[in-house]
Coordinates of C-alpha atoms in Angstrom, one line a residue:
X1 CA 0.0 0.0 0.0
X2 CA 1.0 3.6 -0.3
X3 CA 1.4 6.2 2.3
X4 CA -2.0 8.0 2.6
X5 CA -1.6 11.7 1.9
X6 CA -4.2 14.5 1.8
X7 CA -4.6 14.0 -1.9
X8 CA -4.8 10.2 -1.7
X9 CA -7.4 10.1 1.0
X10 CA -10.9 9.9 -0.4
X11 CA -13.6 12.0 1.3
X12 CA -15.2 9.7 3.8
X13 CA -19.0 9.4 4.3
X14 CA -18.4 9.2 8.0
X15 CA -15.4 10.1 10.3
X16 CA -12.7 7.6 9.7
X17 CA -11.1 5.6 12.6
X18 CA -7.3 6.3 12.9
X19 CA -5.3 3.9 14.9
X20 CA -1.8 4.3 16.3
X21 CA 0.6 1.3 16.0
X22 CA 3.2 1.2 18.8
X23 CA 1.7 0.5 22.2
X24 CA -1.7 0.6 20.7
X25 CA -2.5 -1.9 17.8
X26 CA 0.6 -3.8 19.1
X27 CA 1.7 -4.1 22.7
X28 CA 5.3 -3.5 21.7
X29 CA 7.5 -0.6 20.3
X30 CA 8.9 -1.2 16.9
X31 CA 11.8 1.2 17.3
X32 CA 13.0 -0.3 20.5
X33 CA 12.7 -3.9 19.4
X34 CA 14.2 -3.3 16.0
X35 CA 17.1 -1.4 17.5
X36 CA 17.9 -4.3 19.7
X37 CA 17.5 -6.8 16.8
X38 CA 19.7 -4.5 14.7
X39 CA 22.5 -4.5 17.3
X40 CA 22.0 -8.2 18.1
X41 CA 22.8 -9.1 14.4
X42 CA 26.0 -7.0 14.7
X43 CA 27.0 -4.8 17.8
X44 CA 29.4 -2.9 15.6
X45 CA 26.4 -1.2 14.0
X46 CA 26.2 1.0 17.0
X47 CA 28.4 3.6 15.4
X48 CA 26.2 3.8 12.4
X49 CA 23.2 4.3 14.6
X50 CA 24.8 7.1 16.6
X51 CA 25.7 8.9 13.3
X52 CA 22.1 8.5 12.1
X53 CA 20.7 9.7 15.4
X54 CA 22.7 12.9 14.9
X55 CA 20.6 13.6 11.8
X56 CA 17.3 13.1 13.8
X57 CA 15.1 10.4 15.0
X58 CA 13.4 10.0 11.6
X59 CA 17.0 9.1 10.1
X60 CA 17.6 6.6 12.9
X61 CA 14.4 4.8 12.3
X62 CA 15.0 4.7 8.5
X63 CA 18.6 3.5 9.0
X64 CA 17.4 0.6 11.1
X65 CA 14.3 -0.3 8.9
X66 CA 16.5 -0.5 5.8
X67 CA 18.9 -3.1 7.3
X68 CA 16.6 -4.9 9.8
X69 CA 13.2 -6.1 8.9
X70 CA 10.2 -7.2 11.0
X71 CA 8.0 -10.2 10.9
X72 CA 4.5 -8.6 11.0
X73 CA 2.8 -12.0 11.3
X74 CA 4.3 -12.6 14.8
X75 CA 3.9 -9.2 16.3
X76 CA 1.8 -9.0 19.6
X77 CA -1.4 -7.5 18.4
X78 CA -4.0 -6.2 21.0
X79 CA -7.1 -8.3 20.3
X80 CA -9.2 -5.5 21.8
X81 CA -8.0 -3.1 19.2
X82 CA -8.4 -5.5 16.4
X83 CA -12.0 -6.0 17.5
X84 CA -12.5 -2.2 17.6
X85 CA -11.1 -1.9 13.9
X86 CA -13.3 -4.9 12.7
X87 CA -16.5 -3.3 14.3
X88 CA -15.7 0.0 12.5
X89 CA -15.2 -1.7 9.2
X90 CA -18.5 -3.7 9.6
X91 CA -20.3 -0.3 9.8
X92 CA -18.6 0.9 6.7
X93 CA -16.2 3.3 8.3
X94 CA -12.8 3.7 6.8
X95 CA -9.9 2.8 9.1
X96 CA -6.4 4.2 8.8
X97 CA -3.1 3.2 10.5
X98 CA -0.9 6.2 11.7
X99 CA 2.4 5.7 13.2
X100 CA 5.7 7.2 14.1
X101 CA 7.3 4.1 13.1
X102 CA 9.2 3.9 9.7
X103 CA 7.0 3.5 6.5
X104 CA 8.7 0.0 5.8
X105 CA 7.4 -1.3 9.1
X106 CA 3.9 0.4 8.9
X107 CA 3.4 -0.9 5.4
X108 CA 4.3 -4.4 6.4
X109 CA 1.8 -4.5 9.3
X110 CA -0.9 -2.8 7.1
X111 CA -0.3 -5.4 4.3
X112 CA -0.3 -8.3 6.7
X113 CA -3.5 -7.4 8.4
X114 CA -5.4 -6.1 5.4
X115 CA -7.7 -4.0 7.6
X116 CA -6.8 -0.5 6.7
X117 CA -7.9 1.8 3.8
X118 CA -4.5 3.6 4.0
X119 CA -1.6 4.4 6.4
X120 CA 0.6 7.3 7.5
X121 CA 4.2 6.8 8.7
X122 CA 7.6 8.3 9.4
X123 CA 10.1 8.7 6.5
X124 CA 13.7 9.3 6.4
X125 CA 13.1 13.1 6.7
X126 CA 10.0 13.3 8.8
X127 CA 9.2 11.8 12.2
X128 CA 5.5 11.5 12.3
X129 CA 4.8 11.9 15.9
X130 CA 2.9 14.2 18.2
X131 CA 2.2 17.5 16.4
X132 CA 3.5 16.3 13.1
X133 CA 1.0 13.5 13.1
X134 CA -1.8 15.8 14.3
X135 CA -1.1 18.2 11.4
X136 CA -1.0 15.4 8.9
X137 CA -4.3 13.9 10.0
X138 CA -5.9 17.3 10.0
X139 CA -4.7 17.9 6.5
X140 CA -6.2 14.6 5.4
X141 CA -9.4 14.6 7.3
X142 CA -9.9 18.1 8.9
X143 CA -9.9 19.1 12.5
X144 CA -12.4 17.0 14.4
X145 CA -12.9 14.9 11.3
X146 CA -11.5 11.7 12.6
X147 CA -11.6 9.4 15.7
X148 CA -8.1 8.6 17.1
X149 CA -6.9 5.6 19.1
X150 CA -3.6 6.1 20.8
X151 CA -1.8 5.3 24.0
X152 CA 0.8 7.7 25.3
X153 CA 1.7 11.3 25.8
X154 CA 2.8 11.8 22.1
X155 CA -0.8 11.2 21.2
X156 CA -2.2 14.1 23.3
X157 CA -1.8 16.6 20.5
X158 CA -3.4 14.2 18.1
X159 CA -6.4 13.7 20.5
X160 CA -6.7 17.5 20.6
X161 CA -7.5 17.6 17.0
X162 CA -9.7 14.4 16.9
X163 CA -13.6 14.1 17.2
X164 CA -13.6 11.2 19.6
X165 CA -10.6 9.9 21.6
X166 CA -9.9 6.3 22.6
X167 CA -6.8 5.4 24.8
X168 CA -5.4 2.0 25.0
X169 CA -3.8 1.2 28.4
X170 CA -2.3 4.7 28.9
X171 CA -0.3 5.5 32.0
X172 CA -2.2 7.2 34.8
X173 CA -0.6 10.6 33.9
X174 CA -1.7 10.4 30.4
X175 CA -5.3 9.2 31.3
X176 CA -5.6 12.2 33.6
X177 CA -4.6 14.6 30.9
X178 CA -6.8 12.9 28.3
X179 CA -9.8 13.0 30.6
X180 CA -9.1 16.7 31.3
X181 CA -9.3 17.3 27.6
X182 CA -12.3 15.1 27.0
X183 CA -14.2 13.7 30.0
X184 CA -16.1 11.4 27.6
X185 CA -12.8 9.8 26.2
X186 CA -12.9 6.0 26.3
X187 CA -10.0 4.2 28.0
X188 CA -9.4 0.5 27.3
X189 CA -7.4 -1.5 29.9
X190 CA -5.4 -4.7 29.3
X191 CA -5.3 -7.5 31.7
X192 CA -2.1 -6.6 33.4
X193 CA -1.3 -9.5 35.8
X194 CA 1.8 -7.4 36.3
X195 CA 3.6 -9.0 39.2
X196 CA 3.2 -12.5 37.8
X197 CA 4.5 -11.4 34.5
X198 CA 7.5 -9.5 35.9
X199 CA 8.5 -12.6 38.0
X200 CA 8.3 -14.6 34.8
X201 CA 10.3 -11.9 32.8
X202 CA 13.1 -11.6 35.4
X203 CA 13.2 -15.4 35.4
X204 CA 13.4 -15.6 39.1
X205 CA 13.1 -19.4 38.8
X206 CA 16.6 -19.1 37.2
X207 CA 18.1 -17.7 40.3
X208 CA 18.5 -21.2 41.6
X209 CA 21.6 -21.4 39.2
X210 CA 23.2 -18.8 41.5
X211 CA 23.2 -21.2 44.4
X212 CA 26.6 -22.1 42.7
X213 CA 28.1 -19.3 44.8
X214 CA 27.6 -21.5 47.8
X215 CA 29.9 -24.2 46.4
X216 CA 33.2 -22.7 47.8
X217 CA 31.7 -22.3 51.2
X218 CA 30.7 -26.0 51.3
X219 CA 34.0 -27.3 49.8
X220 CA 36.1 -25.2 52.0
X221 CA 34.0 -26.1 55.1
X222 CA 33.3 -22.6 56.0
X223 CA 30.1 -22.9 58.2
X224 CA 30.3 -19.5 60.0
X225 CA 27.5 -17.1 59.7
X226 CA 29.8 -14.4 58.3
X227 CA 30.8 -16.6 55.4
X228 CA 27.2 -17.5 54.9
X229 CA 26.2 -13.8 54.9
X230 CA 28.8 -12.9 52.3
X231 CA 27.8 -15.9 50.1
X232 CA 24.2 -14.8 50.4
X233 CA 25.0 -11.3 49.3
X234 CA 26.9 -12.7 46.4
X235 CA 23.8 -14.8 45.4
X236 CA 21.6 -11.6 45.5
X237 CA 24.2 -9.6 43.5
X238 CA 24.4 -12.4 40.7
X239 CA 20.6 -12.8 40.7
X240 CA 20.1 -9.1 40.0
X241 CA 22.8 -8.9 37.3
X242 CA 21.6 -12.1 35.7
X243 CA 17.9 -10.7 35.6
X244 CA 19.1 -7.5 34.1
X245 CA 21.0 -9.4 31.3
X246 CA 18.0 -11.7 30.8
X247 CA 16.0 -8.7 29.9
X248 CA 18.5 -7.5 27.4
X249 CA 18.8 -11.0 25.9
X250 CA 15.0 -11.2 25.6
X251 CA 15.0 -7.8 23.8
X252 CA 17.6 -8.9 21.4
X253 CA 15.9 -12.3 20.8
X254 CA 12.2 -11.0 20.3
X255 CA 11.8 -12.1 16.8
X256 CA 13.3 -15.6 17.3
X257 CA 11.3 -16.0 20.7
X258 CA 8.0 -15.2 19.0
X259 CA 8.7 -18.2 16.5
X260 CA 9.8 -20.5 19.4
X261 CA 7.5 -23.3 20.5
X262 CA 7.7 -22.3 24.2
X263 CA 9.5 -19.0 24.3
X264 CA 6.7 -17.2 22.5
X265 CA 4.9 -17.0 25.8
X266 CA 7.6 -15.1 27.4
X267 CA 6.2 -11.7 28.6
X268 CA 8.2 -9.6 26.1
X269 CA 7.5 -11.8 23.1
X270 CA 3.9 -12.0 23.9
X271 CA 3.6 -8.3 24.6
X272 CA 2.5 -8.8 28.3
X273 CA 5.1 -6.3 29.3
X274 CA 6.1 -3.3 27.2
X275 CA 9.6 -3.5 25.8
X276 CA 10.2 0.1 27.0
X277 CA 9.7 -1.0 30.5
X278 CA 12.2 -3.8 30.1
X279 CA 14.7 -1.4 28.6
X280 CA 14.5 0.8 31.6
X281 CA 14.6 -1.9 34.3
X282 CA 17.6 -3.8 32.8
X283 CA 20.4 -1.1 33.5
X284 CA 18.7 -0.5 36.9
X285 CA 19.1 -4.1 37.9
X286 CA 22.7 -4.4 36.7
X287 CA 23.6 -1.1 38.5
X288 CA 22.1 -2.4 41.8
X289 CA 24.1 -5.6 41.5
X290 CA 27.4 -3.8 41.0
X291 CA 26.6 -1.3 43.8
X292 CA 25.8 -4.2 46.1
X293 CA 29.0 -6.1 45.2
X294 CA 31.1 -3.1 46.5
X295 CA 29.8 -4.0 50.1
X296 CA 31.8 -7.2 49.8
X297 CA 35.4 -6.8 48.5
X298 CA 37.0 -5.6 45.1
X299 CA 37.8 -9.2 44.0
X300 CA 34.1 -10.1 44.1
X301 CA 33.3 -6.9 42.2
X302 CA 35.9 -7.8 39.6
X303 CA 34.4 -11.3 39.1
X304 CA 30.9 -9.8 38.9
X305 CA 32.0 -7.2 36.3
X306 CA 33.6 -10.1 34.4
X307 CA 30.3 -12.2 34.5
X308 CA 28.3 -9.1 33.3
X309 CA 30.8 -8.5 30.4
X310 CA 30.9 -12.1 29.3
X311 CA 27.2 -12.6 29.5
X312 CA 26.6 -9.4 27.5
X313 CA 29.1 -10.6 24.9
X314 CA 27.2 -13.9 24.9
X315 CA 23.9 -12.1 24.3
X316 CA 25.2 -10.1 21.4
X317 CA 27.8 -12.3 19.8
X318 CA 28.9 -15.4 21.4
X319 CA 25.6 -17.4 21.5
X320 CA 25.7 -17.4 17.7
X321 CA 29.1 -19.1 17.5
X322 CA 29.1 -22.9 17.4
X323 CA 30.9 -24.5 20.5
X324 CA 32.1 -21.1 21.7
X325 CA 28.6 -20.6 23.1
X326 CA 28.7 -23.7 25.3
X327 CA 32.3 -22.8 26.4
X328 CA 31.0 -19.4 27.3
X329 CA 28.0 -20.7 29.1
X330 CA 30.3 -23.1 31.2
X331 CA 32.5 -20.0 32.0
X332 CA 29.5 -18.1 33.2
X333 CA 28.6 -21.0 35.6
X334 CA 32.2 -21.3 36.7
X335 CA 32.4 -17.5 37.3
X336 CA 29.5 -18.0 39.9
X337 CA 31.7 -20.5 41.7
X338 CA 34.7 -18.3 41.5
X339 CA 32.5 -15.3 42.7
X340 CA 31.4 -17.4 45.7
X341 CA 35.0 -18.0 46.6
X342 CA 35.9 -14.2 46.2
X343 CA 32.9 -13.3 48.4
X344 CA 34.2 -15.4 51.3
X345 CA 37.9 -14.7 50.6
X346 CA 38.6 -18.4 49.8
X347 CA 40.9 -19.3 46.7
X348 CA 39.4 -21.7 44.3
X349 CA 41.5 -24.7 43.7
X350 CA 42.6 -25.9 40.3
X351 CA 40.7 -29.0 40.8
X352 CA 37.4 -27.4 41.4
X353 CA 38.0 -25.1 38.4
X354 CA 38.7 -28.1 36.1
X355 CA 35.7 -30.1 37.5
X356 CA 33.4 -27.0 37.1
X357 CA 34.4 -26.4 33.4
X358 CA 33.9 -30.0 32.4
X359 CA 30.6 -30.5 34.1
X360 CA 29.2 -27.2 33.0
X361 CA 30.2 -27.7 29.4
X362 CA 28.4 -31.0 29.6
X363 CA 25.3 -29.3 31.0
X364 CA 25.5 -26.5 28.3
X365 CA 25.6 -29.1 25.6
X366 CA 22.6 -30.9 27.1
X367 CA 20.8 -27.6 27.0
X368 CA 21.6 -27.3 23.3
X369 CA 20.5 -31.0 22.8
X370 CA 17.2 -30.4 24.2
X371 CA 16.6 -27.3 22.0
X372 CA 17.6 -29.2 18.9
X373 CA 15.5 -32.2 19.9
X374 CA 12.5 -30.0 20.6
X375 CA 12.8 -28.6 17.0
X376 CA 13.4 -31.9 15.4
X377 CA 10.3 -33.4 17.0
X378 CA 8.1 -30.5 16.2
X379 CA 9.4 -30.5 12.6
X380 CA 10.7 -27.0 12.9
X381 CA 13.6 -25.6 10.9
X382 CA 17.0 -25.1 12.4
X383 CA 17.2 -22.4 15.2
X384 CA 17.5 -19.0 13.5
X385 CA 19.8 -17.5 16.1
X386 CA 22.1 -20.4 16.9
X387 CA 24.8 -22.0 14.8
X388 CA 23.6 -25.6 15.2
X389 CA 21.6 -27.9 13.0
X390 CA 19.2 -30.6 13.8
X391 CA 21.6 -33.0 12.1
X392 CA 24.1 -32.1 14.9
X393 CA 22.0 -33.8 17.6
X394 CA 24.1 -37.1 17.8
X395 CA 27.4 -35.3 18.0
X396 CA 26.2 -32.8 20.6
X397 CA 24.9 -35.8 22.7
X398 CA 28.3 -37.5 22.3
X399 CA 30.2 -34.3 23.3
X400 CA 28.0 -33.9 26.4
X401 CA 28.6 -37.4 27.6
X402 CA 32.4 -37.0 27.1
X403 CA 32.6 -33.8 28.8
X404 CA 30.4 -35.0 31.8
X405 CA 32.6 -38.1 32.4
X406 CA 35.7 -36.1 32.0
X407 CA 34.5 -34.2 35.0
X408 CA 34.3 -37.4 36.9
X409 CA 37.8 -38.4 35.8
X410 CA 39.0 -35.0 37.2
X411 CA 37.2 -35.9 40.6
X412 CA 38.9 -39.3 40.8
X413 CA 42.4 -37.7 40.1
X414 CA 41.7 -35.2 42.9
X415 CA 40.8 -38.0 45.3
X416 CA 44.1 -39.7 44.4
X417 CA 46.1 -36.6 44.9
X418 CA 47.9 -35.2 48.0
X419 CA 45.8 -32.0 47.8
X420 CA 42.8 -33.9 49.1
X421 CA 44.4 -34.5 52.6
X422 CA 44.4 -30.8 53.4
X423 CA 40.6 -30.9 53.8
X424 CA 39.6 -34.5 54.1
X425 CA 41.2 -36.8 56.8
X426 CA 39.3 -39.7 55.3
X427 CA 39.6 -39.3 51.5
X428 CA 38.7 -42.9 50.9
X429 CA 35.1 -42.1 51.7
X430 CA 35.1 -39.7 48.7
X431 CA 35.2 -42.7 46.3
X432 CA 31.5 -43.2 47.2
X433 CA 30.7 -40.0 45.4
X434 CA 31.9 -41.5 42.1
X435 CA 29.0 -43.9 41.4
X436 CA 26.5 -41.2 42.5
X437 CA 28.1 -38.8 39.8
X438 CA 28.0 -41.6 37.3
X439 CA 24.3 -42.1 38.0
X440 CA 23.5 -38.4 38.0
X441 CA 25.4 -37.6 34.7
X442 CA 24.0 -40.7 33.0
X443 CA 20.4 -39.9 34.2
X444 CA 20.6 -36.3 32.9
X445 CA 21.7 -37.6 29.4
X446 CA 19.0 -40.2 29.4
X447 CA 16.3 -37.9 30.4
X448 CA 17.5 -35.4 27.6
X449 CA 17.4 -38.3 25.1
X450 CA 13.9 -39.3 26.1
X451 CA 12.7 -35.6 25.9
X452 CA 11.9 -35.5 29.5
X453 CA 14.3 -32.6 30.4
X454 CA 13.5 -28.8 30.1
X455 CA 15.9 -26.6 28.2
X456 CA 17.9 -25.7 31.3
X457 CA 19.5 -28.7 33.0
X458 CA 20.9 -26.5 35.8
X459 CA 17.5 -25.4 37.0
X460 CA 16.3 -29.0 36.5
X461 CA 19.1 -30.4 38.6
X462 CA 18.3 -27.9 41.4
X463 CA 14.6 -28.7 41.4
X464 CA 14.5 -32.5 40.5
X465 CA 13.9 -34.8 43.4
X466 CA 16.3 -37.5 42.4
X467 CA 19.0 -34.9 41.7
X468 CA 18.5 -33.3 45.1
X469 CA 18.8 -36.7 46.8
X470 CA 22.0 -37.4 44.9
X471 CA 23.3 -34.1 46.1
X472 CA 22.1 -34.8 49.6
X473 CA 24.2 -38.1 49.7
X474 CA 27.2 -36.4 48.2
X475 CA 26.9 -33.8 51.1
X476 CA 26.8 -36.5 53.7
X477 CA 29.8 -38.3 52.2
X478 CA 31.7 -34.9 52.3
X479 CA 30.9 -34.5 55.9
X480 CA 32.0 -38.1 56.8
X481 CA 35.3 -37.6 54.8
X482 CA 36.0 -34.4 56.6
X483 CA 35.1 -35.7 60.1
X484 CA 38.0 -36.4 62.5
X485 CA 37.1 -39.6 64.4

């Protein structure tokens, strides 16, 4: 379709309905999500975006739209707004789409839905927002010659020129101003379920992985309250940082998540939480994590900053590199262990580091295996944002098994070394841990093969009854081996 201009708009028999796009027709913001997708494809594009921004917001939107497309079919459309449009069309009213998003995106949405008689959008030289949009609509339909559906403060100047005004889930401040302008304005509210969605978005259930910070306290047998308090503070810092990075990751992966079998239900992908909110909260969480780390010691802060740097690199680059991604994931898990040691001022032994790397590489590979297996079973194409193919399934399983049992080999070498005598007067008891580890590693691999494992084996291991029983027995054996009789 072409951009509707004053000359192109036929004189309507009744006032047309004009609908905003971002935050109104869709529960997302195309500029924000396309910018993150743009940088996610190549972070080096940031320089080009800054240069475009100096030329104005319209130039920035155009630069992104030229290089990064959208999939209009998978955007989170608001069913209440779609219903409003269909009712207007059923009465013979013309409906137009008017958005500050770039014309490429607006045209794609209009073409996909097929509900609009025409559309208005930003170009490379004009940002069609607020007063500019109001002026364009007045030129096309006359002042008071259209009804307008919007959602935020930029729409107030458009509502001022409209005949009737409809707001979709506006902020309280915008709602007050709108009702001051027109007490008869209609306000549509979405089902927020905000707390539940935020808990899901921040992936609070994933905080279980940060329990790895307690590993050094256990292996070093530091049972005092001070050590526990420091380890707990490290747990909180890693949890806040991880949640902040999860938000950024979800912003980068929006398009892929919307096409994923289960990830499409995530709050950002489904539109349950606005992308602008996530963009604001993410840096706040990371900043709180870093500030909290300063209360411990500089070494812990350094480890946390390393974790944040690596996980950011993983989000934008490393997760698309075959095998580099699983090594990076293993390093992120290992950094939690190192951070736990730094928090209580206990050095991490080479043995624990070697064991951690092997076991976490195995679990990262199991994670990739479950993702590929799910796509294979559902007859979906290869993952679009990972450098793996469904035909890699067997080799990924083999590598996971090899890495897992190499971790067991490292543990047996540790038991046989003189280093074990420093902490365990009865190291012979530690051999009982070996069959438990054999069982646990083998069971994880078997469950993954049977499609009975979710896509995060770390979280599974920390919530699975059999795994917890295995860890409990290992804990008892460690106590016996450390006991002086």
